[in-house]
Structure formats: C-alpha cells, structure tokens
Amino acid sequence: MEAATRPRLLRRRAAPVQPACAVRRVVRLERRASTGTVATAIGAFLAEHDLNAGSRRVYAGALRALQEHLGADTALTVLDEPQAAAQLAGWFRRRYGRTAPATRVRQLAILRSACGFWRRRGWLSTDPTAGLERPRVPLDRTRALTREQLAALWRRDGVPLRERAFWRLLYESAARANELLSLDIEDLDLANKRARVSSKGGAVEWVFWQTGAALLLPRLLAGRTIGPVFLADRQPTRAVPTVDRCPLTGRARLSYRRAAQLFSQATAGWTLHQLRHSALTHAAEDGTSTPLLLARSRHASARSLERYARPSPEAVARELAERDPAPRRR
C-alpha cells in the first residue's frame, strides 16, 4: 500500500486544563440550576424525612411560614444573597419574638434543619440562619398550675365547647398537644376512654382520660364519625390535605398555633404544655409510682420525667403546714 493511501491514526486533541476553581464553579452552577423554588425545596425536605403525622404537621407549619415570607415561587437561592441572613433574622424575631422560648427553639431547629439539608444538596452555599442565636430556655419551677387554678378553669362560663373539651382532654390524658390535635375520630375508643396517638419517633400508643373529658367529647363530635376531632372555626382559605379536612363540614383541622393562642388569651398567658406538666406533677404528688408515670407520660427514661415529677411549691407548702408543730400545740 502506498504511503498516500495508508490510513492515518486519528488523534484527539487534549482538552485544555481547567483551573480547579473553574471546575468547582461549573459544578456549583449546575447543581444550583436544579434548585428550583422555595416551595419545591420545602417539599423535597419534607419528603426526605420520615416524620410521624404530628411532627410533619409542625415541620410543615414552620416551613409554610417561611414560604409565605419569601414567596412560594421565589428561587431558593434568594437565601444566598448578601443580606439574606440579616433579613431572615429580622423576620424570625418579628414572627416569634413574643412566643415562649421553647417555641422559638423548636422553630429555629426546624429552620436550621431545612437549611442544612439544602446546603448538603448543594442548593445553598451559605447558612442563612447564621444571624440567629438559640434562645435560652429558663428552668421554671412554677410551670405546674395549681389544682385550684384548674378547678376555676373548668368552672369558667363562656368557654366554647371545643376549647373545654380540648383543655380537659389535654390535662386528663397528660398527652402532648400536637398528639391530640392530630387525632381523627376513628382513633377514639370512647367506651374505654382512650385513643391511639402517633407519639415521638412514630410509635402508636394509647392515651387515656377521665370522666370530665368523657362527658365533653360526644357533645363535641355531635354525631360525626369521620375526620379530625378538633376542627377550626371557619372554612380554610387555602388548599388543605384531605386528611386534615372534615368531609362533612369542610372545615380544616385546628392548628397548634391557633389552639395555643386561644388558650393563652383565655388564661392570661398560660401555655398548653402547662396542662400536661400539671397533670404529671399532680399525679406524682398523689403518690403515683414512677413506672406508671412513665407509662402515662410516655417518656423514654425516668430522667426525662424528673422535671415533671418534681412536687409543686403548693405541695411543699401543704407538707410543711401539715407537719408544723405550732398548730398541734394549740
């Protein structure tokens, strides 16, 4: 074969070497291009985490507030802008500045969890929560309400039936407020004064109540046999998941935020958690054993129960009065 017809080897020209910083920038741009909107990023975060119904509702509520602040169709990368951290901190303080420290801690933890998830996905390159400090939660030894305060609350006139039933059920069952607000009518066993709740970690457990709540619940249900136990006052103004809407009335499930607001307004600042706290404190004062208290509170350990089982100041005062030698000498 002559040289003119001999096949030539084809060679690829070597690609020019790209600086490492340029490669990283290309990768970052490619990843950030798939970020999408605030709404889609929140949806991805919730879909990635295996939460029970109550926790999912709390997480979704906290992130919905962020979505309403930023705009559902806004690009998530708005949180990477230079002033984003300061603006987010200002919004957070305005929204949650007057809530209980424990509430602010929870909301901040959810916000940081979501931002951490978005950063790990490469959708954010900065931490927009950097300007927020974790609130200190002071230890309050007077959180338990007295029995006299509760008796006055049960006797109060003008309290709507829904609130009376919810508050009484919350105290008698010593359940968490979110667990009870997540109840559907199908979860109730009215004959045996108990209900199935989705607890922390996703466990399904029984909570029990007494006569006070047992008398109020049938009146609240008024013949309904399906849907959420506790309903909002009005029709929802936005789309609500089917599981959170009553098929008969069309009303949505009562939210934790609204329930807490109503209780605080009616009681000059008490919190829903104080009803659970008070129930466990009063049971401990009455001599309930630690195993039974653990079964009722559904804490994982006795250590977690300690702050609830601590006798109230009123119990200490009664004990001292009963043992005071001066009255016995009279």
Short mmCIF file of C-alpha atoms in Angstrom, two decimals:
data_model
loop_
_atom_site.label_atom_id
_atom_site.label_comp_id
_atom_site.label_asym_id
_atom_site.label_seq_id
_atom_site.Cartn_x
_atom_site.Cartn_y
_atom_site.Cartn_z
CA MET A 1 0.00 0.00 0.00
CA GLU A 2 1.43 3.35 -0.95
CA ALA A 3 2.05 5.99 1.63
CA ALA A 4 -0.62 8.20 0.12
CA THR A 5 -3.31 5.61 0.73
CA ARG A 6 -2.04 4.37 4.09
CA PRO A 7 -4.61 5.10 6.84
CA ARG A 8 -3.63 7.73 9.31
CA LEU A 9 -4.15 7.37 13.05
CA LEU A 10 -6.71 9.76 14.40
CA ARG A 11 -5.66 11.61 17.49
CA ARG A 12 -7.82 13.64 19.81
CA ARG A 13 -6.52 16.94 20.84
CA ALA A 14 -6.09 17.16 24.58
CA ALA A 15 -8.67 19.36 26.23
CA PRO A 16 -7.20 22.44 27.81
CA VAL A 17 -6.60 22.10 31.53
CA GLN A 18 -9.24 23.90 33.54
CA PRO A 19 -8.28 25.53 36.82
CA ALA A 20 -9.75 23.72 39.82
CA CYS A 21 -11.66 26.79 40.90
CA ALA A 22 -13.36 26.99 37.48
CA VAL A 23 -14.38 23.31 37.66
CA ARG A 24 -15.84 23.80 41.09
CA ARG A 25 -17.73 26.84 39.86
CA VAL A 26 -19.20 24.89 36.93
CA VAL A 27 -20.30 22.08 39.24
CA ARG A 28 -21.80 24.56 41.63
CA LEU A 29 -23.69 26.34 38.87
CA GLU A 30 -25.00 23.04 37.51
CA ARG A 31 -26.20 21.97 40.94
CA ARG A 32 -27.72 25.34 41.77
CA ALA A 33 -29.56 25.37 38.45
CA SER A 34 -31.68 22.45 39.65
CA THR A 35 -32.55 24.08 42.97
CA GLY A 36 -35.99 25.35 41.97
CA THR A 37 -38.34 27.40 44.07
CA VAL A 38 -38.82 27.75 47.79
CA ALA A 39 -41.94 25.58 47.56
CA THR A 40 -40.19 22.72 45.75
CA ALA A 41 -37.22 22.85 48.15
CA ILE A 42 -39.55 22.61 51.14
CA GLY A 43 -41.40 19.73 49.51
CA ALA A 44 -38.12 17.90 48.93
CA PHE A 45 -37.08 18.38 52.55
CA LEU A 46 -40.37 17.03 53.92
CA ALA A 47 -40.35 14.09 51.51
CA GLU A 48 -36.84 13.13 52.60
CA HIS A 49 -37.66 12.89 56.31
CA ASP A 50 -39.68 10.10 57.89
CA LEU A 51 -41.84 12.05 60.34
CA ASN A 52 -44.95 10.98 62.18
CA ALA A 53 -48.17 12.85 61.45
CA GLY A 54 -47.84 15.26 64.36
CA SER A 55 -44.19 16.13 63.69
CA ARG A 56 -44.85 16.50 59.97
CA ARG A 57 -47.61 18.98 60.72
CA VAL A 58 -45.30 21.03 62.97
CA TYR A 59 -42.47 21.00 60.42
CA ALA A 60 -44.81 21.84 57.56
CA GLY A 61 -46.34 24.70 59.54
CA ALA A 62 -42.95 26.21 60.37
CA LEU A 63 -41.72 25.96 56.78
CA ARG A 64 -45.03 27.24 55.39
CA ALA A 65 -44.42 30.43 57.38
CA LEU A 66 -41.02 30.76 55.71
CA GLN A 67 -42.62 30.13 52.30
CA GLU A 68 -45.22 32.83 52.91
CA HIS A 69 -42.42 35.23 53.87
CA LEU A 70 -40.22 34.53 50.83
CA GLY A 71 -42.89 33.59 48.28
CA ALA A 72 -43.64 30.10 47.03
CA ASP A 73 -42.32 30.76 43.52
CA THR A 74 -39.20 32.61 44.63
CA ALA A 75 -35.90 30.91 43.80
CA LEU A 76 -34.39 29.30 46.89
CA THR A 77 -31.07 30.95 46.05
CA VAL A 78 -32.51 34.22 47.36
CA LEU A 79 -31.28 32.91 50.73
CA ASP A 80 -27.70 33.14 49.41
CA GLU A 81 -27.92 36.88 48.79
CA PRO A 82 -25.60 39.09 50.92
CA GLN A 83 -28.34 40.49 53.16
CA ALA A 84 -30.33 37.25 53.44
CA ALA A 85 -29.06 36.26 56.90
CA ALA A 86 -29.85 39.66 58.41
CA GLN A 87 -33.27 39.80 56.74
CA LEU A 88 -34.14 36.26 57.82
CA ALA A 89 -33.09 37.05 61.39
CA GLY A 90 -35.31 40.14 61.39
CA TRP A 91 -38.29 38.19 60.07
CA PHE A 92 -37.78 35.41 62.62
CA ARG A 93 -37.64 37.85 65.54
CA ARG A 94 -40.76 39.67 64.37
CA ARG A 95 -42.71 36.45 63.93
CA TYR A 96 -41.58 34.54 67.01
CA GLY A 97 -40.27 37.24 69.32
CA ARG A 98 -43.30 37.07 71.62
CA THR A 99 -43.63 33.30 71.72
CA ALA A 100 -42.28 31.10 74.51
CA PRO A 101 -38.52 30.42 74.40
CA ALA A 102 -39.17 26.71 73.86
CA THR A 103 -41.33 27.55 70.82
CA ARG A 104 -38.56 29.73 69.37
CA VAL A 105 -36.04 26.94 69.94
CA ARG A 106 -38.27 24.48 68.07
CA GLN A 107 -38.94 26.82 65.14
CA LEU A 108 -35.25 27.67 64.82
CA ALA A 109 -34.28 24.00 64.91
CA ILE A 110 -36.69 23.24 62.05
CA LEU A 111 -35.39 26.18 60.02
CA ARG A 112 -31.77 25.15 60.55
CA SER A 113 -32.54 21.54 59.72
CA ALA A 114 -34.08 22.56 56.40
CA CYS A 115 -31.25 24.95 55.52
CA GLY A 116 -28.70 22.27 56.39
CA PHE A 117 -30.49 19.83 54.09
CA TRP A 118 -30.48 22.37 51.24
CA ARG A 119 -26.78 23.06 51.74
CA ARG A 120 -25.93 19.36 51.68
CA ARG A 121 -27.82 19.09 48.40
CA GLY A 122 -25.78 21.95 47.02
CA TRP A 123 -28.84 24.16 46.65
CA LEU A 124 -27.43 26.78 49.05
CA SER A 125 -23.81 27.77 49.54
CA THR A 126 -24.24 29.83 52.70
CA ASP A 127 -26.04 29.43 56.02
CA PRO A 128 -28.89 31.98 56.11
CA THR A 129 -29.58 31.15 59.78
CA ALA A 130 -26.09 32.33 60.85
CA GLY A 131 -27.53 35.52 62.31
CA LEU A 132 -29.89 33.69 64.66
CA GLU A 133 -28.90 32.62 68.16
CA ARG A 134 -30.58 29.77 70.01
CA PRO A 135 -32.82 31.25 72.73
CA ARG A 136 -32.09 30.26 76.29
CA VAL A 137 -34.94 28.34 77.90
CA PRO A 138 -35.02 29.24 81.59
CA LEU A 139 -35.91 26.50 84.04
CA ASP A 140 -39.25 27.46 85.56
CA ARG A 141 -40.09 25.68 88.79
CA THR A 142 -43.63 27.13 88.80
CA ARG A 143 -44.80 25.73 85.45
CA ALA A 144 -47.30 23.38 87.06
CA LEU A 145 -50.68 25.02 87.61
CA THR A 146 -52.31 24.60 90.99
CA ARG A 147 -55.35 22.39 91.40
CA GLU A 148 -57.32 25.47 92.41
CA GLN A 149 -56.38 27.24 89.16
CA LEU A 150 -57.53 24.27 87.13
CA ALA A 151 -60.77 23.89 89.06
CA ALA A 152 -61.53 27.55 88.34
CA LEU A 153 -60.75 26.99 84.66
CA TRP A 154 -63.14 24.02 84.44
CA ARG A 155 -65.92 26.08 86.09
CA ARG A 156 -65.48 29.13 83.88
CA ASP A 157 -68.55 30.24 81.92
CA GLY A 158 -68.47 31.33 78.30
CA VAL A 159 -65.73 28.94 77.16
CA PRO A 160 -66.61 27.30 73.79
CA LEU A 161 -67.23 23.56 73.86
CA ARG A 162 -64.24 22.79 71.63
CA GLU A 163 -61.82 24.55 73.97
CA ARG A 164 -63.38 22.99 77.08
CA ALA A 165 -63.06 19.51 75.59
CA PHE A 166 -59.51 20.05 74.33
CA TRP A 167 -58.17 21.55 77.55
CA ARG A 168 -59.80 18.91 79.72
CA LEU A 169 -58.56 16.09 77.48
CA LEU A 170 -55.07 17.56 77.46
CA TYR A 171 -54.92 17.64 81.26
CA GLU A 172 -56.58 14.30 81.95
CA SER A 173 -54.56 12.38 79.37
CA ALA A 174 -51.25 14.21 80.00
CA ALA A 175 -50.70 13.86 76.25
CA ARG A 176 -48.82 16.30 74.07
CA ALA A 177 -50.96 18.97 72.45
CA ASN A 178 -49.88 18.04 68.91
CA GLU A 179 -50.79 14.41 69.53
CA LEU A 180 -54.36 15.33 70.45
CA LEU A 181 -54.76 17.85 67.65
CA SER A 182 -53.72 15.08 65.22
CA LEU A 183 -56.49 12.78 66.42
CA ASP A 184 -59.13 11.59 63.99
CA ILE A 185 -62.49 10.36 65.20
CA GLU A 186 -61.55 6.85 64.06
CA ASP A 187 -58.70 6.91 66.63
CA LEU A 188 -61.12 7.31 69.55
CA ASP A 189 -62.35 4.48 71.77
CA LEU A 190 -64.96 6.46 73.68
CA ALA A 191 -66.36 3.44 75.55
CA ASN A 192 -62.96 2.77 77.13
CA LYS A 193 -61.90 6.42 77.45
CA ARG A 194 -58.79 6.04 75.31
CA ALA A 195 -57.37 6.96 71.91
CA ARG A 196 -54.48 5.96 69.65
CA VAL A 197 -51.90 8.71 69.12
CA SER A 198 -48.77 8.91 67.00
CA SER A 199 -46.06 9.66 69.51
CA LYS A 200 -42.50 10.88 69.14
CA GLY A 201 -40.50 8.61 66.90
CA GLY A 202 -43.63 7.41 65.11
CA ALA A 203 -44.78 4.93 67.76
CA VAL A 204 -48.54 4.40 68.01
CA GLU A 205 -49.62 4.43 71.67
CA TRP A 206 -52.73 4.68 73.83
CA VAL A 207 -53.64 7.72 75.90
CA PHE A 208 -56.42 7.60 78.48
CA TRP A 209 -58.73 10.15 80.06
CA GLN A 210 -61.29 10.50 82.84
CA THR A 211 -64.93 11.44 83.25
CA GLY A 212 -64.53 15.17 82.59
CA ALA A 213 -63.31 14.68 79.03
CA ALA A 214 -65.55 11.65 78.54
CA LEU A 215 -68.64 13.81 79.06
CA LEU A 216 -67.49 16.54 76.67
CA LEU A 217 -66.19 14.57 73.69
CA PRO A 218 -69.53 13.11 72.48
CA ARG A 219 -71.07 16.58 72.62
CA LEU A 220 -68.17 17.96 70.58
CA LEU A 221 -68.46 15.26 67.90
CA ALA A 222 -72.22 15.77 67.59
CA GLY A 223 -72.70 12.60 65.59
CA ARG A 224 -69.66 12.96 63.33
CA THR A 225 -67.94 9.60 62.74
CA ILE A 226 -65.06 10.56 60.47
CA GLY A 227 -62.48 13.32 60.14
CA PRO A 228 -60.42 15.35 62.62
CA VAL A 229 -61.68 15.51 66.20
CA PHE A 230 -60.84 19.18 66.68
CA LEU A 231 -61.90 21.47 63.83
CA ALA A 232 -61.16 25.10 63.01
CA ASP A 233 -63.95 27.65 63.30
CA ARG A 234 -64.14 28.55 59.63
CA GLN A 235 -63.64 27.11 56.18
CA PRO A 236 -59.96 27.09 55.09
CA THR A 237 -58.81 29.91 52.83
CA ARG A 238 -56.18 27.76 51.09
CA ALA A 239 -55.77 24.17 49.98
CA VAL A 240 -55.74 21.68 52.87
CA PRO A 241 -54.72 18.00 52.67
CA THR A 242 -57.72 15.68 52.63
CA VAL A 243 -56.64 14.02 55.89
CA ASP A 244 -56.82 17.40 57.63
CA ARG A 245 -60.32 18.29 56.47
CA CYS A 246 -63.71 17.15 57.69
CA PRO A 247 -65.64 15.57 54.80
CA LEU A 248 -68.96 16.63 56.34
CA THR A 249 -68.35 20.26 57.30
CA GLY A 250 -65.43 21.09 55.01
CA ARG A 251 -63.59 22.68 57.92
CA ALA A 252 -59.89 22.03 58.48
CA ARG A 253 -58.14 20.56 61.50
CA LEU A 254 -57.49 23.02 64.33
CA SER A 255 -53.85 24.12 64.19
CA TYR A 256 -51.50 24.11 67.16
CA ARG A 257 -50.80 27.80 66.71
CA ARG A 258 -54.47 28.74 66.91
CA ALA A 259 -55.12 26.39 69.84
CA ALA A 260 -52.17 27.84 71.77
CA GLN A 261 -53.28 31.39 71.00
CA LEU A 262 -56.82 30.78 72.27
CA PHE A 263 -55.58 29.16 75.48
CA SER A 264 -53.10 31.95 76.16
CA GLN A 265 -55.73 34.63 75.58
CA ALA A 266 -58.24 32.90 77.86
CA THR A 267 -55.78 32.34 80.70
CA ALA A 268 -53.56 35.43 80.69
CA GLY A 269 -50.52 33.69 79.29
CA TRP A 270 -50.67 30.02 80.27
CA THR A 271 -49.33 27.52 77.75
CA LEU A 272 -50.87 24.27 76.54
CA HIS A 273 -47.81 22.41 77.74
CA GLN A 274 -48.57 23.51 81.30
CA LEU A 275 -51.65 21.29 81.28
CA ARG A 276 -49.53 18.20 80.54
CA HIS A 277 -46.91 19.34 83.03
CA SER A 278 -49.53 19.92 85.71
CA ALA A 279 -51.16 16.53 85.19
CA LEU A 280 -47.88 14.69 85.73
CA THR A 281 -46.87 16.86 88.68
CA HIS A 282 -50.22 16.32 90.41
CA ALA A 283 -50.05 12.56 89.78
CA ALA A 284 -46.58 12.45 91.33
CA GLU A 285 -47.82 14.40 94.36
CA ASP A 286 -50.64 11.88 94.76
CA GLY A 287 -48.12 9.04 95.02
CA THR A 288 -48.27 7.58 91.51
CA SER A 289 -45.28 5.29 91.01
CA THR A 290 -42.51 6.15 88.58
CA PRO A 291 -43.32 3.21 86.24
CA LEU A 292 -46.94 4.38 85.98
CA LEU A 293 -45.87 7.99 85.45
CA LEU A 294 -43.57 6.84 82.66
CA ALA A 295 -46.39 4.83 81.10
CA ARG A 296 -48.70 7.84 81.25
CA SER A 297 -46.19 10.42 80.03
CA ARG A 298 -44.56 8.01 77.56
CA HIS A 299 -41.11 9.45 78.23
CA ALA A 300 -38.19 7.29 77.19
CA SER A 301 -36.46 7.48 80.58
CA ALA A 302 -37.04 8.48 84.19
CA ARG A 303 -34.51 11.26 83.72
CA SER A 304 -36.77 12.94 81.18
CA LEU A 305 -39.64 12.70 83.66
CA GLU A 306 -37.79 14.36 86.56
CA ARG A 307 -38.80 17.94 85.89
CA TYR A 308 -42.48 16.94 85.69
CA ALA A 309 -42.49 14.72 88.77
CA ARG A 310 -40.95 17.41 90.97
CA PRO A 311 -43.51 18.40 93.66
CA SER A 312 -45.03 21.82 93.17
CA PRO A 313 -44.44 24.73 95.58
CA GLU A 314 -48.04 24.30 96.78
CA ALA A 315 -47.37 20.67 97.67
CA VAL A 316 -44.26 21.66 99.61
CA ALA A 317 -46.26 24.34 101.44
CA ARG A 318 -49.02 21.84 102.33
CA GLU A 319 -46.46 19.36 103.59
CA LEU A 320 -44.83 21.94 105.85
CA ALA A 321 -48.20 23.17 107.12
CA GLU A 322 -49.28 19.63 107.99
CA ARG A 323 -46.04 18.98 109.86
CA ASP A 324 -45.83 22.39 111.53
CA PRO A 325 -45.62 21.70 115.32
CA ALA A 326 -47.12 25.08 116.26
CA PRO A 327 -50.74 24.28 115.30
CA ARG A 328 -50.56 20.96 117.17
CA ARG A 329 -49.60 22.73 120.44
CA ARG A 330 -52.66 24.95 120.35
#
